[in-house]
Tab-separated table of C-alpha atoms in Angstrom:
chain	number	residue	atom	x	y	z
Q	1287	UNK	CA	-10.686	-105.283	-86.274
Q	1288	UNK	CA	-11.633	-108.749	-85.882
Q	1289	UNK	CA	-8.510	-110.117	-87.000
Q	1290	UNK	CA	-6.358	-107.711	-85.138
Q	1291	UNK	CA	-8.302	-109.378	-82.105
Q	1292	UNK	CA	-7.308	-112.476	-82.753
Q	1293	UNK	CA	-3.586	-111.932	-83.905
Q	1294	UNK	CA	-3.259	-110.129	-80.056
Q	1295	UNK	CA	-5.093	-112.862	-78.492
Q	1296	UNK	CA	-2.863	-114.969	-80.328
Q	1297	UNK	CA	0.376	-113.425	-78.972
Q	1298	UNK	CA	-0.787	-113.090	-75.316
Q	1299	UNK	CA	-1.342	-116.872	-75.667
Q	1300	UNK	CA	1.777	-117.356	-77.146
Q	1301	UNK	CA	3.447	-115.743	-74.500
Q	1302	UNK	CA	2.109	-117.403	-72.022
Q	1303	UNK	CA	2.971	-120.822	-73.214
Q	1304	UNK	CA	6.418	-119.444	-73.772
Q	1305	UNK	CA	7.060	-118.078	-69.579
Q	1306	UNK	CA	5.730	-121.247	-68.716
Q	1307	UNK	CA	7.901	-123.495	-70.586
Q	1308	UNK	CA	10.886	-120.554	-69.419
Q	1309	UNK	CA	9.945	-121.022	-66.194
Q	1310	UNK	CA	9.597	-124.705	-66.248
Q	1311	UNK	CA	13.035	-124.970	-67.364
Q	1312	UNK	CA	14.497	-122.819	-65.635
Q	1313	UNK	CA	15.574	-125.509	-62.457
Q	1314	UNK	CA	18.574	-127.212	-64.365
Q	1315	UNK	CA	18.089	-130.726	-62.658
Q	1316	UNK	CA	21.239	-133.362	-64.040
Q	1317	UNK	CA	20.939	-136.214	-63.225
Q	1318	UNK	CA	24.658	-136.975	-61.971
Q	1319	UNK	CA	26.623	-140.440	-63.549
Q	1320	UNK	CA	26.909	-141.293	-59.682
Q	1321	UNK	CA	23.940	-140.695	-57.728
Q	1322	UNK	CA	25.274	-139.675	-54.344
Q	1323	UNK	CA	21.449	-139.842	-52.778
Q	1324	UNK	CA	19.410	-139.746	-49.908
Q	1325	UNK	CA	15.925	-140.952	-49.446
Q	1326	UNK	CA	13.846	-138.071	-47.608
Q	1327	UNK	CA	10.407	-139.536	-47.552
Q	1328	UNK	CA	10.115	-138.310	-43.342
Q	1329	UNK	CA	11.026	-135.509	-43.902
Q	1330	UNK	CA	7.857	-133.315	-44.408
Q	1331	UNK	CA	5.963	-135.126	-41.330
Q	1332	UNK	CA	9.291	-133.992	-39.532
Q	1333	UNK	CA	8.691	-130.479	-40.219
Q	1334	UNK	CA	5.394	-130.883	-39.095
Q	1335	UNK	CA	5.934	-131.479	-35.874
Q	1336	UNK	CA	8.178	-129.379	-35.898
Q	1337	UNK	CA	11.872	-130.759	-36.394
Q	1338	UNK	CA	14.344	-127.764	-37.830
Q	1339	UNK	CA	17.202	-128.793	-40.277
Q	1340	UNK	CA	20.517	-127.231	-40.203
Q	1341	UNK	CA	23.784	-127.115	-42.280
Q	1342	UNK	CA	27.124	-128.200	-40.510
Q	1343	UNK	CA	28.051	-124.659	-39.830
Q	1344	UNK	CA	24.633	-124.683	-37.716
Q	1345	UNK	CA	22.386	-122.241	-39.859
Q	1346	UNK	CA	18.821	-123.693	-40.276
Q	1347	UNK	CA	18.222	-124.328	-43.836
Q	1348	UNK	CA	15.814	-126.515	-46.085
Q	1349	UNK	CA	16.608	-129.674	-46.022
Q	1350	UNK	CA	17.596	-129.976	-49.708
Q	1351	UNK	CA	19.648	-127.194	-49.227
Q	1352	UNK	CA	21.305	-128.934	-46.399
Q	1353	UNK	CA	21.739	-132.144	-48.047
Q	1354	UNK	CA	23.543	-130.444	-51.122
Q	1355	UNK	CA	25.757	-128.728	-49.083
Q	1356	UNK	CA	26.948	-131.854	-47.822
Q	1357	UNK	CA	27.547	-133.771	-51.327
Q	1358	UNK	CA	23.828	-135.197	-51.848
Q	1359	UNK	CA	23.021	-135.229	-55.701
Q	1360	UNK	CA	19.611	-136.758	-55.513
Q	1361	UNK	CA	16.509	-137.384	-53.681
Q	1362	UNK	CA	14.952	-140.759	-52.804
Q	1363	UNK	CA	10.773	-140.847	-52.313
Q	1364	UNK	CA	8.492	-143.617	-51.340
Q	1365	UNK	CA	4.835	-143.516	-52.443
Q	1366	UNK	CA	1.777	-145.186	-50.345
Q	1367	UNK	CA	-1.535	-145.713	-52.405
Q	1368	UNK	CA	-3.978	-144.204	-49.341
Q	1369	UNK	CA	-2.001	-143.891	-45.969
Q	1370	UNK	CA	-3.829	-143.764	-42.729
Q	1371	UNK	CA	-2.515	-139.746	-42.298
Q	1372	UNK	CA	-1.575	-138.758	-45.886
Q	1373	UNK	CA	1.977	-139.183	-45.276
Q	1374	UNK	CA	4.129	-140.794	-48.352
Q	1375	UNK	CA	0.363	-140.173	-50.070
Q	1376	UNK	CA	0.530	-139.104	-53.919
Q	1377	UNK	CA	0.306	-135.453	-52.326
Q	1378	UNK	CA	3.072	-135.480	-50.351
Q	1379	UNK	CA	5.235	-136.986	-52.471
Q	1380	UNK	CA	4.683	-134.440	-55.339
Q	1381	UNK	CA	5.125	-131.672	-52.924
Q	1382	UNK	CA	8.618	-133.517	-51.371
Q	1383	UNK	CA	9.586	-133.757	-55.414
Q	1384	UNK	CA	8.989	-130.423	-56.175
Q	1385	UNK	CA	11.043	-129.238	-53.559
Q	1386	UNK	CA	14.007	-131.335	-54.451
Q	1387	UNK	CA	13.445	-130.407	-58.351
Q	1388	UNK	CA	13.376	-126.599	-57.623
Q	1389	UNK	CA	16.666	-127.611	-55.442
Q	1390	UNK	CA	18.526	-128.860	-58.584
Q	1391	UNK	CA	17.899	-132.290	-57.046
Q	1392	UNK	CA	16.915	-135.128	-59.681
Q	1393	UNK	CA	14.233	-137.688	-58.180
Q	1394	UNK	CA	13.519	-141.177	-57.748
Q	1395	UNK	CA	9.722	-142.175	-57.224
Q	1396	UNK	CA	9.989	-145.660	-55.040
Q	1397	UNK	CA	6.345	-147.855	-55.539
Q	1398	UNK	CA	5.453	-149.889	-52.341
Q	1399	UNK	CA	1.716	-150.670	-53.999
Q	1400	UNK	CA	0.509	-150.664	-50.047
Q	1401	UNK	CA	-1.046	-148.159	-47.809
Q	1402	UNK	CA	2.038	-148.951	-45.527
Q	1403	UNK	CA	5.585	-150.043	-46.322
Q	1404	UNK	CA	6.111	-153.163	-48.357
Q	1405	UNK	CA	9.747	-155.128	-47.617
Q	1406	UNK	CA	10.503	-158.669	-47.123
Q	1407	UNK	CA	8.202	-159.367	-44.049
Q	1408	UNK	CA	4.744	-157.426	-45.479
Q	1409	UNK	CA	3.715	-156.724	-48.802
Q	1410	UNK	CA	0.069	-155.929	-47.901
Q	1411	UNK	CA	-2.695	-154.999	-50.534
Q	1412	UNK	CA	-3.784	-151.209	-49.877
Q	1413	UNK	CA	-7.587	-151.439	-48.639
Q	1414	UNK	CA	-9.186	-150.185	-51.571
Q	1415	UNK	CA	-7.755	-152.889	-53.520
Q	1416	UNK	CA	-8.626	-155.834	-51.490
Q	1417	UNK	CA	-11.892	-156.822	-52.750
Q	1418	UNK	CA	-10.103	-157.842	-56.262
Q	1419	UNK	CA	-7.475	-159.927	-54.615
Q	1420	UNK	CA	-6.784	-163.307	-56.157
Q	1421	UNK	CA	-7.912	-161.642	-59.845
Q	1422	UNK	CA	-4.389	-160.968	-61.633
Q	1423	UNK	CA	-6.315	-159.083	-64.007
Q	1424	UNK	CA	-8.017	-156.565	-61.562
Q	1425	UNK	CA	-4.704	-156.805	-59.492
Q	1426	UNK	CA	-2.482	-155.983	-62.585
Q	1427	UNK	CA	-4.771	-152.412	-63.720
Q	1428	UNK	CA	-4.825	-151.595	-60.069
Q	1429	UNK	CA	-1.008	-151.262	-60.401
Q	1430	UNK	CA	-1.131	-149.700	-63.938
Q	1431	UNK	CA	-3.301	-146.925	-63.141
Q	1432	UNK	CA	-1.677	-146.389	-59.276
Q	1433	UNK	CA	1.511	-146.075	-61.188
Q	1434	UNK	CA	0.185	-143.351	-64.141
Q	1435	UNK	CA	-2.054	-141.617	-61.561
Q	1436	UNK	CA	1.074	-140.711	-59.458
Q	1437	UNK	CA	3.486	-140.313	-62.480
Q	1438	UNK	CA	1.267	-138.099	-64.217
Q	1439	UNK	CA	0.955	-135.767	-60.939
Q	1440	UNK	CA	4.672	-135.431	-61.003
Q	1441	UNK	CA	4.377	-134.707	-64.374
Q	1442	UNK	CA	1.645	-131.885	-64.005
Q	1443	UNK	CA	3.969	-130.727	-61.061
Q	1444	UNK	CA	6.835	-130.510	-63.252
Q	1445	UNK	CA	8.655	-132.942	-62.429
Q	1446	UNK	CA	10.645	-135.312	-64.345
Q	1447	UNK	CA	11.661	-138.743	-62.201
Q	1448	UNK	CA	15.266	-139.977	-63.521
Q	1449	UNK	CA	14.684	-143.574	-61.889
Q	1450	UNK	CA	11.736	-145.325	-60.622
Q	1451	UNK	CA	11.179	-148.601	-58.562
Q	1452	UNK	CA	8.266	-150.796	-59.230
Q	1453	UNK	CA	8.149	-152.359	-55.916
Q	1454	UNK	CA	10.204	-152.308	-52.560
Q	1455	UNK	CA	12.443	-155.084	-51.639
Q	1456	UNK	CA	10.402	-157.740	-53.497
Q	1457	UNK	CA	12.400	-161.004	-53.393
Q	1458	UNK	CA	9.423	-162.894	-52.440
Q	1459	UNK	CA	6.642	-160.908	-54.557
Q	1460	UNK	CA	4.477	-158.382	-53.844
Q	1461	UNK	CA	0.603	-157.541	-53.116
Q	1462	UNK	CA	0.368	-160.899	-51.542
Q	1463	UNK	CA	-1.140	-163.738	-52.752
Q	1464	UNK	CA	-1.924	-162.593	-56.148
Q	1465	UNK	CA	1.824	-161.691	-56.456
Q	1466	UNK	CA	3.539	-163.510	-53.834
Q	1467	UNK	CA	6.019	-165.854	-55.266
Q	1468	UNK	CA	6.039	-168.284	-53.205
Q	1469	UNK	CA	3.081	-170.808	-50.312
Q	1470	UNK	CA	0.070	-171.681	-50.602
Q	1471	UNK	CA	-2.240	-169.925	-53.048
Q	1472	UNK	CA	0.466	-167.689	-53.917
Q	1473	UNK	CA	0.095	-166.524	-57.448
Q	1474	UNK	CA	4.130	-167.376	-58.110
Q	1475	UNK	CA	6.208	-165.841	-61.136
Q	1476	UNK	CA	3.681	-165.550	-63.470
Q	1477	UNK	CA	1.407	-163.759	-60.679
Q	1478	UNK	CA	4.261	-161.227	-59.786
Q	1479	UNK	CA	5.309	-160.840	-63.150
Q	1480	UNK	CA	2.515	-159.956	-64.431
Q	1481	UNK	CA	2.161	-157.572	-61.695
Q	1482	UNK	CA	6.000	-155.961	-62.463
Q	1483	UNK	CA	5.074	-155.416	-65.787
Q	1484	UNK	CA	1.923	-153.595	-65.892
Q	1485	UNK	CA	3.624	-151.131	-63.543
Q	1486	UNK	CA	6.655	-151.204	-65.409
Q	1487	UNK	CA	4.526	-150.344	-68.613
Q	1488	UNK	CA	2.727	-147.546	-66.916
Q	1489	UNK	CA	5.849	-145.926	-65.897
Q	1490	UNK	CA	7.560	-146.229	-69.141
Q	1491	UNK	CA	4.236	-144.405	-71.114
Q	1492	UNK	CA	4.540	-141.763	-68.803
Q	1493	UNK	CA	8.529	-141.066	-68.351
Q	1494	UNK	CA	10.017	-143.024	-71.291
Q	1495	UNK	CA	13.557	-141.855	-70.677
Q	1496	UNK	CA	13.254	-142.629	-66.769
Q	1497	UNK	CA	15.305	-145.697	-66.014
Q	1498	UNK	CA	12.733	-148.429	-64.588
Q	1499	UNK	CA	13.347	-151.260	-62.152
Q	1500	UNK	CA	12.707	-153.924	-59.499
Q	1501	UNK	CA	13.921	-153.583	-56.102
Q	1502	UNK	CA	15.284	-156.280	-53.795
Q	1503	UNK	CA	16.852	-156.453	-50.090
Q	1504	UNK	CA	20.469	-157.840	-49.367
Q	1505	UNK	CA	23.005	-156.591	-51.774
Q	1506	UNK	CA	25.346	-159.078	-50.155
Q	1507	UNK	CA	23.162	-162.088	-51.564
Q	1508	UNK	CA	23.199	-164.008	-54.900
Q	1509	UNK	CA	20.918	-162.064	-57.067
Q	1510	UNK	CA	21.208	-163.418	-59.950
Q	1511	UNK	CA	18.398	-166.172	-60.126
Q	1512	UNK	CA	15.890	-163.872	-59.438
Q	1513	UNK	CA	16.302	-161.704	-62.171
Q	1514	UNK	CA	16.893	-164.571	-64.410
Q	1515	UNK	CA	13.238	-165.527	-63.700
Q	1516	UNK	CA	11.729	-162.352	-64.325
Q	1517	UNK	CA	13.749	-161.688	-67.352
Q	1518	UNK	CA	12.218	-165.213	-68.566
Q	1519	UNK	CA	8.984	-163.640	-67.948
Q	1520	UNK	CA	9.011	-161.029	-70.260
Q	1521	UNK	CA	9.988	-158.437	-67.164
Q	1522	UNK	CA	12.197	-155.386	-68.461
Q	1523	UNK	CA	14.657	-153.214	-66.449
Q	1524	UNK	CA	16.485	-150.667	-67.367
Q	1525	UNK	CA	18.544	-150.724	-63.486
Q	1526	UNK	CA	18.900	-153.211	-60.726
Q	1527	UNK	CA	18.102	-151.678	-57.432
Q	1528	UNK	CA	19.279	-153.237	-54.463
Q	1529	UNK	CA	19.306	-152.530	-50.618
Q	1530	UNK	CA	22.000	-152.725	-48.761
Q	1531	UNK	CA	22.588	-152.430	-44.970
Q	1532	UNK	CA	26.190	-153.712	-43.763
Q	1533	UNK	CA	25.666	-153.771	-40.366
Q	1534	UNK	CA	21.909	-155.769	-39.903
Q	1535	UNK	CA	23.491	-158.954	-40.216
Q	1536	UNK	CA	26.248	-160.514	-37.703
Q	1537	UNK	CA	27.268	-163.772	-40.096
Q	1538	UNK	CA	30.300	-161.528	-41.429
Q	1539	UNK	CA	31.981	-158.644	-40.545
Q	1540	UNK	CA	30.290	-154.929	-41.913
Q	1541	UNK	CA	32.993	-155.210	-44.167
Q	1542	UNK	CA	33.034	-158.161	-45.615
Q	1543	UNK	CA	29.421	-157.427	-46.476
Q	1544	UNK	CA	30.597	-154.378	-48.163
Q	1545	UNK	CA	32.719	-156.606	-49.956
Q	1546	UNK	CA	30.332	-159.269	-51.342
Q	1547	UNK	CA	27.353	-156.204	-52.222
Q	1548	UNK	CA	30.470	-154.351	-54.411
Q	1549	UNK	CA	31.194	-158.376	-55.682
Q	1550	UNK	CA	27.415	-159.139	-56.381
Q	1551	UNK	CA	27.191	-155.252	-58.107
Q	1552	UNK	CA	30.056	-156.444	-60.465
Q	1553	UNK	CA	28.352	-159.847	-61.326
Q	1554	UNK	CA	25.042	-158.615	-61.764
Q	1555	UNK	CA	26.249	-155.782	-64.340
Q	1556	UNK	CA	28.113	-158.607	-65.752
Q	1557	UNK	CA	25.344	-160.841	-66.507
Q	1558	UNK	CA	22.049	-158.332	-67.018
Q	1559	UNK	CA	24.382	-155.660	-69.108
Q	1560	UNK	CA	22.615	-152.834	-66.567
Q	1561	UNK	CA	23.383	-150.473	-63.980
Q	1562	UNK	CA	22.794	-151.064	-60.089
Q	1563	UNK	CA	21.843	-148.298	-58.087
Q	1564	UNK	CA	22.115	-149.020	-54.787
Q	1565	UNK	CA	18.888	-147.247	-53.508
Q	1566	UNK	CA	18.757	-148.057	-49.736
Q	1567	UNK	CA	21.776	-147.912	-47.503
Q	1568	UNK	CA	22.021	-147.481	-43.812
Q	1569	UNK	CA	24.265	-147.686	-40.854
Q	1570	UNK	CA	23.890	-148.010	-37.254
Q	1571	UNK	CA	24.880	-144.549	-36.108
Q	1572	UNK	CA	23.086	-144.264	-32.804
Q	1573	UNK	CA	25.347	-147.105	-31.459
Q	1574	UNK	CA	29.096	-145.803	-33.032
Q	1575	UNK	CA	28.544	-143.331	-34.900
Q	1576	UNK	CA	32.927	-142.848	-35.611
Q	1577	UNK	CA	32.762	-146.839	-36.905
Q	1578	UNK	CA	29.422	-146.218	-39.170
Q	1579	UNK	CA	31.227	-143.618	-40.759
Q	1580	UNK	CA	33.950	-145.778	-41.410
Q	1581	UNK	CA	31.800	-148.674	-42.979
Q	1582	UNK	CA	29.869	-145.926	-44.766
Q	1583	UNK	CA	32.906	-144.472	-46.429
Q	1584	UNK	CA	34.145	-147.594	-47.495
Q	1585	UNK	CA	31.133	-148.988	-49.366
Q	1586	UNK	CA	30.826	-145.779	-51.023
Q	1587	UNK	CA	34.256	-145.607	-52.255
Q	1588	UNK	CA	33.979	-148.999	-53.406
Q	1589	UNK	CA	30.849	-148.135	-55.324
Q	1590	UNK	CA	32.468	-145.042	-56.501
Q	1591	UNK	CA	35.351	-146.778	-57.622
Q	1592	UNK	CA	32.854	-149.785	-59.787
Q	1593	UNK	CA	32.481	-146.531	-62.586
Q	1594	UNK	CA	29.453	-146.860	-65.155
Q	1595	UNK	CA	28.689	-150.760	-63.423
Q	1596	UNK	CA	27.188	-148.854	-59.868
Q	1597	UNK	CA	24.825	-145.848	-60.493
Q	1598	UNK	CA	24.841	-144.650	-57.210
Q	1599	UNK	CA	23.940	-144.865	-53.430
Q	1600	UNK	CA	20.866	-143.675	-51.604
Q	1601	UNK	CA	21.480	-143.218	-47.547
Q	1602	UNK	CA	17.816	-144.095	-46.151
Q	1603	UNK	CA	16.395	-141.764	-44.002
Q	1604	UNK	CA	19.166	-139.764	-42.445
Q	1605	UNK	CA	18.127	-136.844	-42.135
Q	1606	UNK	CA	16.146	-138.851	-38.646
Q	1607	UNK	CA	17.466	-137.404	-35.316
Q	1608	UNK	CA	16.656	-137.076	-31.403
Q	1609	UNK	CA	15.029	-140.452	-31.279
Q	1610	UNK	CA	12.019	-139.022	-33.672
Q	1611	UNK	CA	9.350	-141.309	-34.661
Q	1612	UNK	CA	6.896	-141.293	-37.315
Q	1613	UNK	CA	3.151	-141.211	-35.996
Q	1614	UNK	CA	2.492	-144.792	-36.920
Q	1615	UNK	CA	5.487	-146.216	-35.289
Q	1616	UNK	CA	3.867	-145.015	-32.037
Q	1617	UNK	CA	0.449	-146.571	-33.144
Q	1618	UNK	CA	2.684	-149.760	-33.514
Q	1619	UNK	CA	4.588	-150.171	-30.706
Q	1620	UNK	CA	8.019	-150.173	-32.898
Q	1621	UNK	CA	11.112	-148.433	-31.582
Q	1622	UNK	CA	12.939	-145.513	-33.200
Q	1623	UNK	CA	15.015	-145.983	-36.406
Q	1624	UNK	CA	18.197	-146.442	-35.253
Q	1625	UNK	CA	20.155	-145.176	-38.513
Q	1626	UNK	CA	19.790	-141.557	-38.811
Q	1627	UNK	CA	22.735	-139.633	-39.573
Q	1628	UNK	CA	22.123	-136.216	-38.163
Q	1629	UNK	CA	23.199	-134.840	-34.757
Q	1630	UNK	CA	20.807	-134.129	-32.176
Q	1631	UNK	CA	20.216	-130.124	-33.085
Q	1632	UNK	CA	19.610	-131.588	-36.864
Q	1633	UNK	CA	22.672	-131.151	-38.682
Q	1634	UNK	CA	24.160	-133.762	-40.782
Q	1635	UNK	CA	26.640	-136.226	-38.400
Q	1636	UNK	CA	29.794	-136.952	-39.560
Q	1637	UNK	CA	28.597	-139.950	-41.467
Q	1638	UNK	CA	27.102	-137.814	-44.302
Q	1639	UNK	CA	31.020	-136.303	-44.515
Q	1640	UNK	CA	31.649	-139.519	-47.439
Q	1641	UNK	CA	28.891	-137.726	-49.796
Q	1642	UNK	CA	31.204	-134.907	-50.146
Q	1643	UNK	CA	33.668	-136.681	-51.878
């Protein structure tokens, strides 16, 4: 009797394991050989206050549902250590990734190691690490278990990142000084890549087969030295992820900087033997939205056209419309962003059209 116990306990248990792992599997994310993406980290404090998303045909839909109908392939999300109201917070981001993973969507998980966002003018310690800045060795676990805490909430979510950043557009280091590259007191290379690797380490114990990288602004610039450096440093990357925003600059024409970012793309798969994913793009819509398209369309066939050397593009942010602001961009002072690519009801603008292809 005993045994018979055990033997159905046994089964039940067995079964269990085996719906789980069924249903588990049963979202068939590929991760596609060009990633056309779009980076969506807004999105769920837009449907908070109460912003509606709608296909091109005008029927409110999710807005993965909306971006696939358009030609998106993947789904781009930053993640803030402690944000003032949660948004971009560990939580938020597994709930954003779950969404696109049930969607068919395959992820990347973007690491700003800040409470806010990190690019070339701030790269600000979160608060609850401040107290250990200056020690690389405090500074360097802080980043290793940040990075497995989140990872392994994705994981325990069920979801499986195919590319991850470790950092956002850090050309001049992050988690300043103890990272920053370059001043006084800055920690320099050995500072940052110390820092790069610990995270890099974390991300690769959790998600071995996830392609792990740095991050840095201005496709259009000379690359190459930097990664150099951290390649002499022991850094690893399995990508090169690179911004890229045409029209920011007035030096050359939108598409001559399309020209030198699908140049430097070329050189730096060349040199480093890696991908580069493009993983921020943007164009000014609110201004000409007929000539954005336009520059759009012809940096992503150009990317398109690179094969195996470009991974893909990421639009930043477009799914952004009616002027919308984030909460802390109020607290701020700071205008709205100016490159969203949806129309004013919330359907994708003719910009998003070049995905499709």
């Amino acid at each position: 009797m005993k045994t018979g116990r055990i033997l159905i306990i046994a089964a039940v248990a067995a079964l269990a394991l085996a719906c789980k792992k069924n249903n588990s599997e049963s979202v068939n994310v590929t991760v596609p050989s060009f990633a056309k993406g779009a980076d969506v980290s807004w999105s769920s404090e837009m449907k908070a206050n109460g912003k509606q998303f709608r296909k091109q045909d005008g029927t409110v839909a999710d807005l993965m549902e909306v971006l696939k109908d358009v030609g998106v392939n993947a789904i781009r999300l930053r993640v803030w250590v402690n944000p003032a109201n949660g948004w971009s917070g560990k939580n938020d981001v597994v709930a954003l990734a779950k969404s696109a993973t049930q969607a068919g969507l395959p992820v990347m998980i973007d690491f700003h190691y800040s409470d806010f966002f990190a690019d070339p003018s701030r790269q600000t310690v979160p608060d609850a690490w401040k107290a250990d800045t200056g020690d690389l060795d405090k500074m360097a676990a802080h980043v290793a278990d940040h990075t497995t805490e989140v990872l392994q909430a994705l994981k325990d979510a069920g979801v499986k990142p195919a590319w991850i950043q470790i950092g956002n557009e850090t050309r001049a280091g992050m988690l300043y000084p103890t990272g920053q590259l370059y001043g006084s007191g800055a920690g320099g290379w050995d500072g940052f890549a110390r820092l790069y690797r610990a995270g890099y380490g974390a991300a690769k114990a959790v998600f071995p087969e996830a392609k792990v990288m740095p991050h840095l602004p201005n496709a259009y610039d000379d690359n190459a030295w930097w990664f150099r450096e951290l390649q002499s440093r022991g850094g690893q990357f399995d990508m090169i992820a690179l911004s890229h925003y045409p029209q920011a600059e007035s030096k050359y024409t939108a598409t001559e900087y399309n020209t030198k970012a699908l140049n430097s793309i070329i050189a730096l798969n060349a040199e480093f033997k890696v991908p580069v994913m493009i993983s921020e793009v943007g164009v000014k819509t609110n201004s000409n939205e007929a000539a954005a398209a336009e520059v759009l369309s012809n940096f992503m066939k150009g990317a398109k056209a690179l094969g195996s050397k470009c991974a893909g593009v990421f639009y930043w942010e477009p799914e952004v419309y009616g002027w919308w602001k984030p909460s802390i961009y109020q607290t701020y002072g700071w205008n709205a962003y100016d490159q969203g690519a949806f129309t004013s009801d919330g359907r994708p603008s003719s910009v998003m059209n070049c995905f499709k292809d």
